[in-house]
Tab-separated table of N, CA and C in Angstrom:
chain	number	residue	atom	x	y	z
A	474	UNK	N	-19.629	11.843	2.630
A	474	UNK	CA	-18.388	11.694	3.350
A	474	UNK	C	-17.228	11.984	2.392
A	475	UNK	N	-15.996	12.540	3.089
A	475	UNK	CA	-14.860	13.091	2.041
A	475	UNK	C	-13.841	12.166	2.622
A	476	UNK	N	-12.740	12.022	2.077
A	476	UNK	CA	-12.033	11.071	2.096
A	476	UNK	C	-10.527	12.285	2.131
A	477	UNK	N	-9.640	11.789	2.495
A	477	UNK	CA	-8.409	13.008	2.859
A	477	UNK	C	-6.946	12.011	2.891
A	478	UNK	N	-5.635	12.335	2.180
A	478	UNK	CA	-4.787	11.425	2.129
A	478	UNK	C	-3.777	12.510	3.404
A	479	UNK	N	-2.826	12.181	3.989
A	479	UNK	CA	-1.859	12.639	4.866
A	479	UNK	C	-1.156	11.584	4.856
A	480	UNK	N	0.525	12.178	4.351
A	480	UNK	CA	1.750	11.728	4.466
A	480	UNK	C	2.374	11.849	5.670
A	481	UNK	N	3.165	11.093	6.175
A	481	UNK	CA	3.624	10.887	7.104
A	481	UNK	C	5.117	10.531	7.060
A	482	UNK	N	6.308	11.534	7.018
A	482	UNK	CA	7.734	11.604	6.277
A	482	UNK	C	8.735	11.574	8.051
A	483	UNK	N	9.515	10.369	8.085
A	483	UNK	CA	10.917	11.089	9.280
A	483	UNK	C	11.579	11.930	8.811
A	484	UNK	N	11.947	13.008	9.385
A	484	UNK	CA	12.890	13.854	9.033
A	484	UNK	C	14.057	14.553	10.123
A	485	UNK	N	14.042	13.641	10.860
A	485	UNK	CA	15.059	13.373	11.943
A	485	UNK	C	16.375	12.226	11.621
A	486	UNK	N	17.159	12.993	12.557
A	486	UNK	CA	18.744	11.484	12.603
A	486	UNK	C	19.018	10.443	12.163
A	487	UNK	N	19.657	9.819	12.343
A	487	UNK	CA	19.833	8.624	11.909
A	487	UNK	C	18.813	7.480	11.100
A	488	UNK	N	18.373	8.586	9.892
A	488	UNK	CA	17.307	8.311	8.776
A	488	UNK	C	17.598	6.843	7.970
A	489	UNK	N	18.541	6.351	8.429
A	489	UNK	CA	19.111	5.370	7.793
A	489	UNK	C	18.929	3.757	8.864
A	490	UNK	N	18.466	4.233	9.772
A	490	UNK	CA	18.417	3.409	11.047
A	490	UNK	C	17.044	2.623	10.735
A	491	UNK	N	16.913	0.569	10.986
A	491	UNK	CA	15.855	-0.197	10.532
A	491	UNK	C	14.234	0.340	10.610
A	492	UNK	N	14.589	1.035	12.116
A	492	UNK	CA	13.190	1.899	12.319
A	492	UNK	C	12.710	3.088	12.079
A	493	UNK	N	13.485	3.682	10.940
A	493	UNK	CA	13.072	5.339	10.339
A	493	UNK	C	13.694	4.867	8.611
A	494	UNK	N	13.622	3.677	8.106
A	494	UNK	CA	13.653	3.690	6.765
A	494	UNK	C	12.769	3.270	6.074
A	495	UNK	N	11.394	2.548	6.674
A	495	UNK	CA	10.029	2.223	6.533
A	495	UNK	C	9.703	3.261	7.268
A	496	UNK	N	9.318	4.273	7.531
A	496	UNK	CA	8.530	5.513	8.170
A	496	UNK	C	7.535	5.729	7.143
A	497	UNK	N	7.849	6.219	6.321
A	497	UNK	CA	6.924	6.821	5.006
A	497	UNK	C	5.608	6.040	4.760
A	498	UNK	N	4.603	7.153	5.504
A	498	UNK	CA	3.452	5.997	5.050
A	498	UNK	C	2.269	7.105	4.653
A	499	UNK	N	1.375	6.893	3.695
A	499	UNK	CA	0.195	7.799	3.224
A	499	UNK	C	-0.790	7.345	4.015
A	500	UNK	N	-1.923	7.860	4.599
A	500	UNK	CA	-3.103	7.504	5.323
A	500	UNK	C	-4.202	8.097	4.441
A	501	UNK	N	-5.664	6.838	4.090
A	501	UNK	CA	-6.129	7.674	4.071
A	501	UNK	C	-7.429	7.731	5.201
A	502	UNK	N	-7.939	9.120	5.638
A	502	UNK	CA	-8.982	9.568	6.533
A	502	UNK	C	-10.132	9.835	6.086
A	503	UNK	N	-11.007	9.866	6.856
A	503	UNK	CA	-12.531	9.949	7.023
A	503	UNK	C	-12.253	11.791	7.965
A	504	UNK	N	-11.461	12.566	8.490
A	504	UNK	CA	-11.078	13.276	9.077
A	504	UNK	C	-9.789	14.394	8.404
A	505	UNK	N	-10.976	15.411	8.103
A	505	UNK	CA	-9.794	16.228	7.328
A	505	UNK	C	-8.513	16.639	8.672
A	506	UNK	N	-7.204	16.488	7.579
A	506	UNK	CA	-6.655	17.258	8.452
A	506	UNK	C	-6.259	18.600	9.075
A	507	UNK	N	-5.811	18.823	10.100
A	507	UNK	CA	-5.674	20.061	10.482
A	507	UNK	C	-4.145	20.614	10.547
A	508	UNK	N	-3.888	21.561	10.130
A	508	UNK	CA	-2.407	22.491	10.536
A	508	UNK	C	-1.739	22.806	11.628
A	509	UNK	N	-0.886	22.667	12.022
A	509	UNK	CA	-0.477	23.245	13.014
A	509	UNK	C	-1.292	23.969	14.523
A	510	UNK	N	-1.685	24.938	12.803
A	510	UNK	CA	-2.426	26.497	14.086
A	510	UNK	C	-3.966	26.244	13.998
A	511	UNK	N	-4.454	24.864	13.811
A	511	UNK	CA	-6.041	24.610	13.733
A	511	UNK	C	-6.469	24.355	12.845
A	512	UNK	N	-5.895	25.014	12.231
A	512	UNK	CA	-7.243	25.338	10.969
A	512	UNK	C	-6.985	23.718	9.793
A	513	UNK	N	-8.276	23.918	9.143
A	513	UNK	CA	-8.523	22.174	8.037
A	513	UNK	C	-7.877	22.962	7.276
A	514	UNK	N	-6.585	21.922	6.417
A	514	UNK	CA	-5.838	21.905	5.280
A	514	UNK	C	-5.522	20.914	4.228
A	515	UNK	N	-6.158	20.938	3.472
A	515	UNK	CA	-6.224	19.611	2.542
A	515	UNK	C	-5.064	19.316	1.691
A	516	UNK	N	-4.379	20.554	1.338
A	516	UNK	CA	-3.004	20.273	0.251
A	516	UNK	C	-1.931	21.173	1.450
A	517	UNK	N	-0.741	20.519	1.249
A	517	UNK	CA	0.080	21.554	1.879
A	517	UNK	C	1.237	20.781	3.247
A	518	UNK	N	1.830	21.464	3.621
A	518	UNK	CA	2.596	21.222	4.921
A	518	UNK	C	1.526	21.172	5.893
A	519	UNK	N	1.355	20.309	7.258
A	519	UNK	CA	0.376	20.556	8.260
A	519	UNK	C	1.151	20.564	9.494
A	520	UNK	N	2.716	20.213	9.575
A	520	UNK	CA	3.235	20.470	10.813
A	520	UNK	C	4.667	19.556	10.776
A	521	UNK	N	5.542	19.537	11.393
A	521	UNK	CA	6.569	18.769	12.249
A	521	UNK	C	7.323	19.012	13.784
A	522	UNK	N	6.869	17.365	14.016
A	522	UNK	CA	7.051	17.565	15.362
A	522	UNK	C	7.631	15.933	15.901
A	523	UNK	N	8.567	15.703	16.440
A	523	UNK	CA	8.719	14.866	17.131
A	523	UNK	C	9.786	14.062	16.026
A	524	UNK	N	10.389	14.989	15.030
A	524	UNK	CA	10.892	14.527	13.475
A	524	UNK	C	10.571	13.340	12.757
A	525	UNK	N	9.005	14.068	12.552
A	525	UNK	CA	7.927	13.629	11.745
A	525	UNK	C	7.550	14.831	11.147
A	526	UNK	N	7.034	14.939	10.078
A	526	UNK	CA	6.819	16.152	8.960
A	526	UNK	C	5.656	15.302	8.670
A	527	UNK	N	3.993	16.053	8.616
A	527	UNK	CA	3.208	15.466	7.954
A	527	UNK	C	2.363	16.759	7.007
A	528	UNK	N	2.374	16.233	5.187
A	528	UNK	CA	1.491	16.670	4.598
A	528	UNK	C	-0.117	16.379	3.974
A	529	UNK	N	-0.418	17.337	3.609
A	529	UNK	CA	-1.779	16.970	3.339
A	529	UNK	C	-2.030	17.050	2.183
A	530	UNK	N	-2.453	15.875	1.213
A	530	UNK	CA	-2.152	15.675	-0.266
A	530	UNK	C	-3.530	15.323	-0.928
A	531	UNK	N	-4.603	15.909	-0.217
A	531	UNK	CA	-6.019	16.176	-1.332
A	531	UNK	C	-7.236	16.182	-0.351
A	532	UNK	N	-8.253	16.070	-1.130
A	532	UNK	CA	-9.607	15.816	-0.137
A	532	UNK	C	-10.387	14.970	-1.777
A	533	UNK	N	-11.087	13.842	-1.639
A	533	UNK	CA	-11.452	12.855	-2.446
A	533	UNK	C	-13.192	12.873	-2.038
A	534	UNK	N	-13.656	12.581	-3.226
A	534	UNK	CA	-15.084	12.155	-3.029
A	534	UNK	C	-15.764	10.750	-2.232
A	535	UNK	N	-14.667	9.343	-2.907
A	535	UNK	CA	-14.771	8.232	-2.718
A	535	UNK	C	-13.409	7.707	-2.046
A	536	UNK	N	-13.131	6.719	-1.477
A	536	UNK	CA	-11.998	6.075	-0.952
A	536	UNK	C	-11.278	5.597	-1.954
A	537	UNK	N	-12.043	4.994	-3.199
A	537	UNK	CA	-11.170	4.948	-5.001
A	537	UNK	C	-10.137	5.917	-5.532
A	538	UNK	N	-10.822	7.087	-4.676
A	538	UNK	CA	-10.812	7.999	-5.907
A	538	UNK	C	-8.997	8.579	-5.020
A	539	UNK	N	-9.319	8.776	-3.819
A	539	UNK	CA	-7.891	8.537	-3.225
A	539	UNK	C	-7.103	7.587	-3.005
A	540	UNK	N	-7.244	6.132	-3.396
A	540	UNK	CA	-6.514	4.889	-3.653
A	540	UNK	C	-5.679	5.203	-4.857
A	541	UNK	N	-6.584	5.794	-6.023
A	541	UNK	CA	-5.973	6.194	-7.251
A	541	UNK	C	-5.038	7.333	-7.733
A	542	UNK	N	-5.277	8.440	-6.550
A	542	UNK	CA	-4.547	9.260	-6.467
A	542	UNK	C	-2.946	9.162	-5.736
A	543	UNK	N	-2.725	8.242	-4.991
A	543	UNK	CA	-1.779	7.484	-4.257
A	543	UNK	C	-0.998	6.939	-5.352
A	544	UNK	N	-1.854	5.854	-6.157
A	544	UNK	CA	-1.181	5.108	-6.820
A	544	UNK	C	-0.435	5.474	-8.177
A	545	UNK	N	-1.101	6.561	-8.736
A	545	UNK	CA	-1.111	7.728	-9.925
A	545	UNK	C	0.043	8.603	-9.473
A	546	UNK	N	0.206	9.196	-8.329
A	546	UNK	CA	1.109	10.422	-7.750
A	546	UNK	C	2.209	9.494	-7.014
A	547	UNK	N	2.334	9.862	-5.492
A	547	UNK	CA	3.484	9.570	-4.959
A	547	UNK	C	4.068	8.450	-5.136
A	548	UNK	N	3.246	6.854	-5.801
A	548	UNK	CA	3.543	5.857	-5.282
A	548	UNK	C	3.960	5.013	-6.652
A	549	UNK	N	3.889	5.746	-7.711
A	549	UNK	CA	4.248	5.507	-9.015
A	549	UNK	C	5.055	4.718	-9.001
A	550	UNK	N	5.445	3.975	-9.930
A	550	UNK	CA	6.454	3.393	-10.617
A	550	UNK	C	7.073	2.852	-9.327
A	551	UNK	N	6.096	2.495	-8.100
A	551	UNK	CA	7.189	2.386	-6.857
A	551	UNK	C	6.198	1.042	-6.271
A	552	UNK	N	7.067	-0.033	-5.688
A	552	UNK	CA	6.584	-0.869	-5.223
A	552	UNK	C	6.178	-0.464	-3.598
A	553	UNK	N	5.300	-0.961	-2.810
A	553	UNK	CA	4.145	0.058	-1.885
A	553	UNK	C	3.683	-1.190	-1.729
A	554	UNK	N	3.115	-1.236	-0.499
A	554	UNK	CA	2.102	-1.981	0.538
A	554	UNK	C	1.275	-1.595	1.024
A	555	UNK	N	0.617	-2.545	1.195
A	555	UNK	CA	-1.153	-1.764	1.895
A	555	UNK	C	-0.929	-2.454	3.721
A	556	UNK	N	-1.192	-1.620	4.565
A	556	UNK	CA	-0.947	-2.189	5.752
A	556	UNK	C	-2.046	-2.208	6.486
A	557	UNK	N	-1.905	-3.079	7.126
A	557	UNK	CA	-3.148	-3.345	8.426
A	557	UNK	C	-3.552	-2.413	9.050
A	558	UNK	N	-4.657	-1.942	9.233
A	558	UNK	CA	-4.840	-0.771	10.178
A	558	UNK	C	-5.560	-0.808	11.461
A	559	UNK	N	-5.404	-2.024	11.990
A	559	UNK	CA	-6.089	-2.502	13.190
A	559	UNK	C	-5.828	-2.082	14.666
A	560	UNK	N	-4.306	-1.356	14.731
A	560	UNK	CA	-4.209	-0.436	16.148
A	560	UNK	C	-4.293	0.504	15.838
A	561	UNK	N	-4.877	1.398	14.578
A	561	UNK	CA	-4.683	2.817	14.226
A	561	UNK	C	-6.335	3.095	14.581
A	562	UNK	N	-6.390	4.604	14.382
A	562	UNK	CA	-7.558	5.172	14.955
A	562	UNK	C	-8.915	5.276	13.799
A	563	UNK	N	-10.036	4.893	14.231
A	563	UNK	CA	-10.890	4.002	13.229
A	563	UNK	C	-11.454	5.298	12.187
A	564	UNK	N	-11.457	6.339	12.587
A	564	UNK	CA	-11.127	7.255	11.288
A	564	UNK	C	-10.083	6.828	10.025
A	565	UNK	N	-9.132	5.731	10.301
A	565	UNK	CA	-8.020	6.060	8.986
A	565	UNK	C	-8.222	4.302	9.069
A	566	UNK	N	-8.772	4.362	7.370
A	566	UNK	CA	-9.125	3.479	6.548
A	566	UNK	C	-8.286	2.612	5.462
A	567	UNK	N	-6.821	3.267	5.648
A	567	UNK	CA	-6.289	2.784	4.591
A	567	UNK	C	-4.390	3.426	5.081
A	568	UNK	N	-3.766	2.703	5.167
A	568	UNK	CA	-1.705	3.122	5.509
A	568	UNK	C	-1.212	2.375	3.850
A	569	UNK	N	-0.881	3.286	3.518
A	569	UNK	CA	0.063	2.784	2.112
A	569	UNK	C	1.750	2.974	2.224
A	570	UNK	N	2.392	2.262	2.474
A	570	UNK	CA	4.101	2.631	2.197
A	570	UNK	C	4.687	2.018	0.789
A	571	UNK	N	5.469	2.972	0.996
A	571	UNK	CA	6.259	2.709	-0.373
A	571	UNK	C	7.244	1.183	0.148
A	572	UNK	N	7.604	0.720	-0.576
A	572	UNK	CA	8.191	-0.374	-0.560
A	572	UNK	C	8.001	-1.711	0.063
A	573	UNK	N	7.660	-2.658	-0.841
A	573	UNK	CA	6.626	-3.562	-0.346
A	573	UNK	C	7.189	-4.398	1.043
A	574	UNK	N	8.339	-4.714	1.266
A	574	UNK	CA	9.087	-5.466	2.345
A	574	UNK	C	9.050	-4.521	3.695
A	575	UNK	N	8.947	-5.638	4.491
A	575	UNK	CA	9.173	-4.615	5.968
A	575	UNK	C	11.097	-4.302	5.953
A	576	UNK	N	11.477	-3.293	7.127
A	576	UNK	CA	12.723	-3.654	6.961
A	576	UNK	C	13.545	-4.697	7.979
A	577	UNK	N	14.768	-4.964	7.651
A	577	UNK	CA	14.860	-6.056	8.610
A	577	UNK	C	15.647	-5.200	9.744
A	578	UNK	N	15.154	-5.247	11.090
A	578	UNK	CA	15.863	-4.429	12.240
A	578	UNK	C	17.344	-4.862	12.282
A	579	UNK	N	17.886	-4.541	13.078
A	579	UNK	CA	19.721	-3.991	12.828
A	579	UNK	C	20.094	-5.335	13.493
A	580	UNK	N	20.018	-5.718	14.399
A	580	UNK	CA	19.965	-6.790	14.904
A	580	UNK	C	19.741	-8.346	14.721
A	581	UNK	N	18.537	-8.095	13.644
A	581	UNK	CA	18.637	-9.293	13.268
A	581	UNK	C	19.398	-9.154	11.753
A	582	UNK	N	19.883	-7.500	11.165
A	582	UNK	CA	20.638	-7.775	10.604
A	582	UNK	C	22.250	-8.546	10.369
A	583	UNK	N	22.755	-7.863	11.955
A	583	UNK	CA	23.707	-7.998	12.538
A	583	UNK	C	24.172	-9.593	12.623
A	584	UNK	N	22.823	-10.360	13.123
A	584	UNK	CA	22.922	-11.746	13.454
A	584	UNK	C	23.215	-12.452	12.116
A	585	UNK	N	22.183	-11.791	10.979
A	585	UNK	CA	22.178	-12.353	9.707
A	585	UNK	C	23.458	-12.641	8.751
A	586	UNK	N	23.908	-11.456	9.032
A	586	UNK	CA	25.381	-11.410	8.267
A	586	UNK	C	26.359	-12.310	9.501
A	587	UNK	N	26.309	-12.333	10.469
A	587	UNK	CA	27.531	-13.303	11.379
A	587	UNK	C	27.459	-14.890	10.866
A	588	UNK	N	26.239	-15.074	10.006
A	588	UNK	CA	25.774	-16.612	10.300
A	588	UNK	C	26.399	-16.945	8.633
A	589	UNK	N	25.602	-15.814	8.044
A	589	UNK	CA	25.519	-15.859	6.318
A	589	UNK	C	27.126	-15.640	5.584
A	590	UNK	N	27.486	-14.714	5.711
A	590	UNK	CA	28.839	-14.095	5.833
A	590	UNK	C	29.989	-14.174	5.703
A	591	UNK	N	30.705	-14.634	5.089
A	591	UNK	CA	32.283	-14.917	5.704
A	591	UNK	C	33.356	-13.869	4.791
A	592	UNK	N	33.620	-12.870	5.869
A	592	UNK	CA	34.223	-11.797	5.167
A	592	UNK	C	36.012	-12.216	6.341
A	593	UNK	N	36.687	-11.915	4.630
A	593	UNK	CA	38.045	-12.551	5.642
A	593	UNK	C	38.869	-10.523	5.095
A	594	UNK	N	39.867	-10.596	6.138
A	594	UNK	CA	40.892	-9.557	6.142
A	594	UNK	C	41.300	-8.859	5.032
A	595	UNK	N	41.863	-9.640	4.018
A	595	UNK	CA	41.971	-8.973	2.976
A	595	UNK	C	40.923	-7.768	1.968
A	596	UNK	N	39.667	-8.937	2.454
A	596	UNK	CA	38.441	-7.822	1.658
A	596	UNK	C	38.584	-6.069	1.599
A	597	UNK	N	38.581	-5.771	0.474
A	597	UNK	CA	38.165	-4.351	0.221
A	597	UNK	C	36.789	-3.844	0.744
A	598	UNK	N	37.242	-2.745	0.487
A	598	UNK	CA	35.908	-1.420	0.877
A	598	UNK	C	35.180	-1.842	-0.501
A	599	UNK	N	35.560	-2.040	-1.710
A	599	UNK	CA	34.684	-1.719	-3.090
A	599	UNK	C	34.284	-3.165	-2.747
A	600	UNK	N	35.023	-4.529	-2.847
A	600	UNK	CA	34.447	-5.459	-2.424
A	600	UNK	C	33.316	-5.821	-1.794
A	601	UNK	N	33.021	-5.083	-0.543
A	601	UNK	CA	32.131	-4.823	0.242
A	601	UNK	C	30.900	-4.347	-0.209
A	602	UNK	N	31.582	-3.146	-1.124
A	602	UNK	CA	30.110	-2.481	-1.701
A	602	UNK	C	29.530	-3.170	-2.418
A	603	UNK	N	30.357	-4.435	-3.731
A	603	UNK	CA	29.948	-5.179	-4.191
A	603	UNK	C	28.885	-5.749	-3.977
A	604	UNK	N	29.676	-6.436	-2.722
A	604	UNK	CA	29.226	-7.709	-1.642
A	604	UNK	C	27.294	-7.276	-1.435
A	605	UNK	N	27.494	-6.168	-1.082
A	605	UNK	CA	26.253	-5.575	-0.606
A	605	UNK	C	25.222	-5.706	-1.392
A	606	UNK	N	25.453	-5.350	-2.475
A	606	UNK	CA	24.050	-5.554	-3.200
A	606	UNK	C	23.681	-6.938	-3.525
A	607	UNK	N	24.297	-7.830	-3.731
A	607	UNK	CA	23.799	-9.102	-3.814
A	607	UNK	C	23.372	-9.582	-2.651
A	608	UNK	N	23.950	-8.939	-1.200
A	608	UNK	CA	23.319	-9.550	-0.265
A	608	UNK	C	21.975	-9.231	0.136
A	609	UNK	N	21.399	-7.584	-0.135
A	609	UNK	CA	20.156	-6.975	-0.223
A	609	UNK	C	19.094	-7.906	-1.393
A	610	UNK	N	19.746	-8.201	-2.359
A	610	UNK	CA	18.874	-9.242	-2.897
A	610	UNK	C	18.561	-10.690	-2.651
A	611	UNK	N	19.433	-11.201	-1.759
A	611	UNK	CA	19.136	-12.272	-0.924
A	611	UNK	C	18.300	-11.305	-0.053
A	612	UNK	N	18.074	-10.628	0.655
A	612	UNK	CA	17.660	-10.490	2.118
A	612	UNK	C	15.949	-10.305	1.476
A	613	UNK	N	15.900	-9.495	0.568
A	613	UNK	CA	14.493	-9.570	-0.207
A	613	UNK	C	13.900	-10.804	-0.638
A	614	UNK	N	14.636	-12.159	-1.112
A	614	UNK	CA	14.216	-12.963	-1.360
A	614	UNK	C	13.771	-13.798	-0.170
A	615	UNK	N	14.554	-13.002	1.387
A	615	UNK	CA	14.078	-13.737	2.441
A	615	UNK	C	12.616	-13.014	3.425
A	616	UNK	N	12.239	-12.176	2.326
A	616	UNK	CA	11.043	-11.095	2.832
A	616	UNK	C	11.442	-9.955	3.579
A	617	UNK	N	12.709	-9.283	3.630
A	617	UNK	CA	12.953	-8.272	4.528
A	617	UNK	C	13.812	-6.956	3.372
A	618	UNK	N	14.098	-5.805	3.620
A	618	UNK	CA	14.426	-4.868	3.284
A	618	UNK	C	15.738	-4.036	4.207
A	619	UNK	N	16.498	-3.655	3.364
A	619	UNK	CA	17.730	-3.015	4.273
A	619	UNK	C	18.318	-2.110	3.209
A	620	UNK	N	18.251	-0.782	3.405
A	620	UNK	CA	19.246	0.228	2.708
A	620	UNK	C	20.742	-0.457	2.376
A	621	UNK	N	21.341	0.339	0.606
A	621	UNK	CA	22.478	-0.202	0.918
A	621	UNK	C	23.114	0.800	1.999
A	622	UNK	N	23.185	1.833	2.711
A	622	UNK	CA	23.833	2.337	3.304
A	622	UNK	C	23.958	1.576	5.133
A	623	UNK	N	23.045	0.761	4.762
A	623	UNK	CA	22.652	-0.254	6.129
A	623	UNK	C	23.512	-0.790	5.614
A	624	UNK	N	23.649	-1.739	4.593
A	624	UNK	CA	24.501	-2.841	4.398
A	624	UNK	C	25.757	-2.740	4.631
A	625	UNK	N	25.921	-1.575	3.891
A	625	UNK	CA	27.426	-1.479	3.544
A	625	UNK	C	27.867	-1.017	4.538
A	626	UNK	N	27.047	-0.506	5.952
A	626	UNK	CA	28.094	-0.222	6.972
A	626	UNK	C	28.126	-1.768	8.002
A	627	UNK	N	27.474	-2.435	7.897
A	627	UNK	CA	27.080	-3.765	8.805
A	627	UNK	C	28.212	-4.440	7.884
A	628	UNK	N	28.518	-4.455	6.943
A	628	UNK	CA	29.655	-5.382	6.274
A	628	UNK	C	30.825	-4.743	6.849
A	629	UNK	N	30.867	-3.513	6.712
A	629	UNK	CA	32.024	-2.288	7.103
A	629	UNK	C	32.705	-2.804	8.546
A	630	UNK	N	31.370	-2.950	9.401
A	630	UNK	CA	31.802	-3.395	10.794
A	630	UNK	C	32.483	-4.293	11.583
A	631	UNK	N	31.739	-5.728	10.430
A	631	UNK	CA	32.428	-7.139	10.701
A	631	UNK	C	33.779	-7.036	9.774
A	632	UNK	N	34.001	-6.345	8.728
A	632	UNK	CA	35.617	-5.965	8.538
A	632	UNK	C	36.357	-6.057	9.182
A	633	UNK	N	35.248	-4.478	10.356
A	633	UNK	CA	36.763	-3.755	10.882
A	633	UNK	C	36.662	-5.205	12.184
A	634	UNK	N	36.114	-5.586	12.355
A	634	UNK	CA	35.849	-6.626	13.576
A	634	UNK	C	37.130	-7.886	13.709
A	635	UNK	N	37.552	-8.470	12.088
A	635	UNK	CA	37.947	-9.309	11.599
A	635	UNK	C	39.361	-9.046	11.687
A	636	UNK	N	39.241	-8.200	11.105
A	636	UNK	CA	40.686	-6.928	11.215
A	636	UNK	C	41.371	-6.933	12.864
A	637	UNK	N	40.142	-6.571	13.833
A	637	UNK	CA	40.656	-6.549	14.964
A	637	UNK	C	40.918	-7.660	15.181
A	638	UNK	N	40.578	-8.871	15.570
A	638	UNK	CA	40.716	-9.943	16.055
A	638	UNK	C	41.596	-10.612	15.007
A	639	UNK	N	42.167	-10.510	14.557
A	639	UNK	CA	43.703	-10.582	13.532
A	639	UNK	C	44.788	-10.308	13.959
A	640	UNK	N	45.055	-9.054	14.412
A	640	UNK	CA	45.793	-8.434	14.937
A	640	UNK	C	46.130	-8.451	16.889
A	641	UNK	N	44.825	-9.519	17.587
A	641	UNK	CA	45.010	-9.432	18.527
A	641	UNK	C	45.699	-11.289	18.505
């Protein structure tokens, strides 16, 4: 039996959005993959569709031997999770993402910062950016993950929010 890794990259819109910034996930298969136009491709581009881009990044002897190749290549120096693969299709033995935290959806970001938060009128834009990274390191210490470009526009918002209701 051969063992086969396929990446799995968004490469669509709003790439920055809770549910396309955990996308990135390596699989590995019992099922080589195929290209586009049919045919088995083990290294290489195999298609995008639905803005999803998936490549094909080896063919392995053992399931080790592509655990190690994961961990050696794309996933280096990078903190990565091993995920459950219990609704996926029983050919694929193994989902690796880069970054060990899930992310936290917009919503309960949204809620998080209204509760946590207290951004008054005066605050700056650099302030903000400040603000942001210490709050991404709280949000990790609370098990969740958020781009700063998430942050810093969810701080951006309750600004301009604060701002409005100031002025009204």
């Amino acid at each position: 039996m051969k063992y086969y890794i396929v990446e799995f990259t968004y490469c669509g819109p709003n790439s920055n959005d809770a549910e396309h910034v955990d996308f990135k996930r390596f699989e590995i298969t019992t099922t080589p993959p195929r290209h586009e136009s049919g045919y088995i491709c083990w290294e290489g581009w195999l298609s995008t569709s639905d803005n999803v881009t998936r490549f094909a990044l080896g063919q392995y002897d053992c399931l080790a031997a592509a655990e190690y190749r994961l961990q050696t290549g794309p996933l280096l120096r990078q903190r990565y999770r091993r995920d459950p693969v219990d609704d996926l299709p029983s050919d694929v033995l193994a989902v690796y993402r880069p970054g060990r935290l899930p992310p936290m959806p917009d919503d309960a970001l949204d809620q998080w910062l209204e509760c946590s938060v207290h951004i008054i009128e005066d605050d700056s834009s650099m302030g903000l950016v400040r603000r942001a990274g210490a709050l991404r390191y709280e949000l990790e210490e609370d098990g969740y993950s958020v781009t700063m470009e998430r942050m810093i526009s969810a701080l951006a918002f309750r600004l301009d929010r604060v701002r409005e209701e100031r002025e009204d």
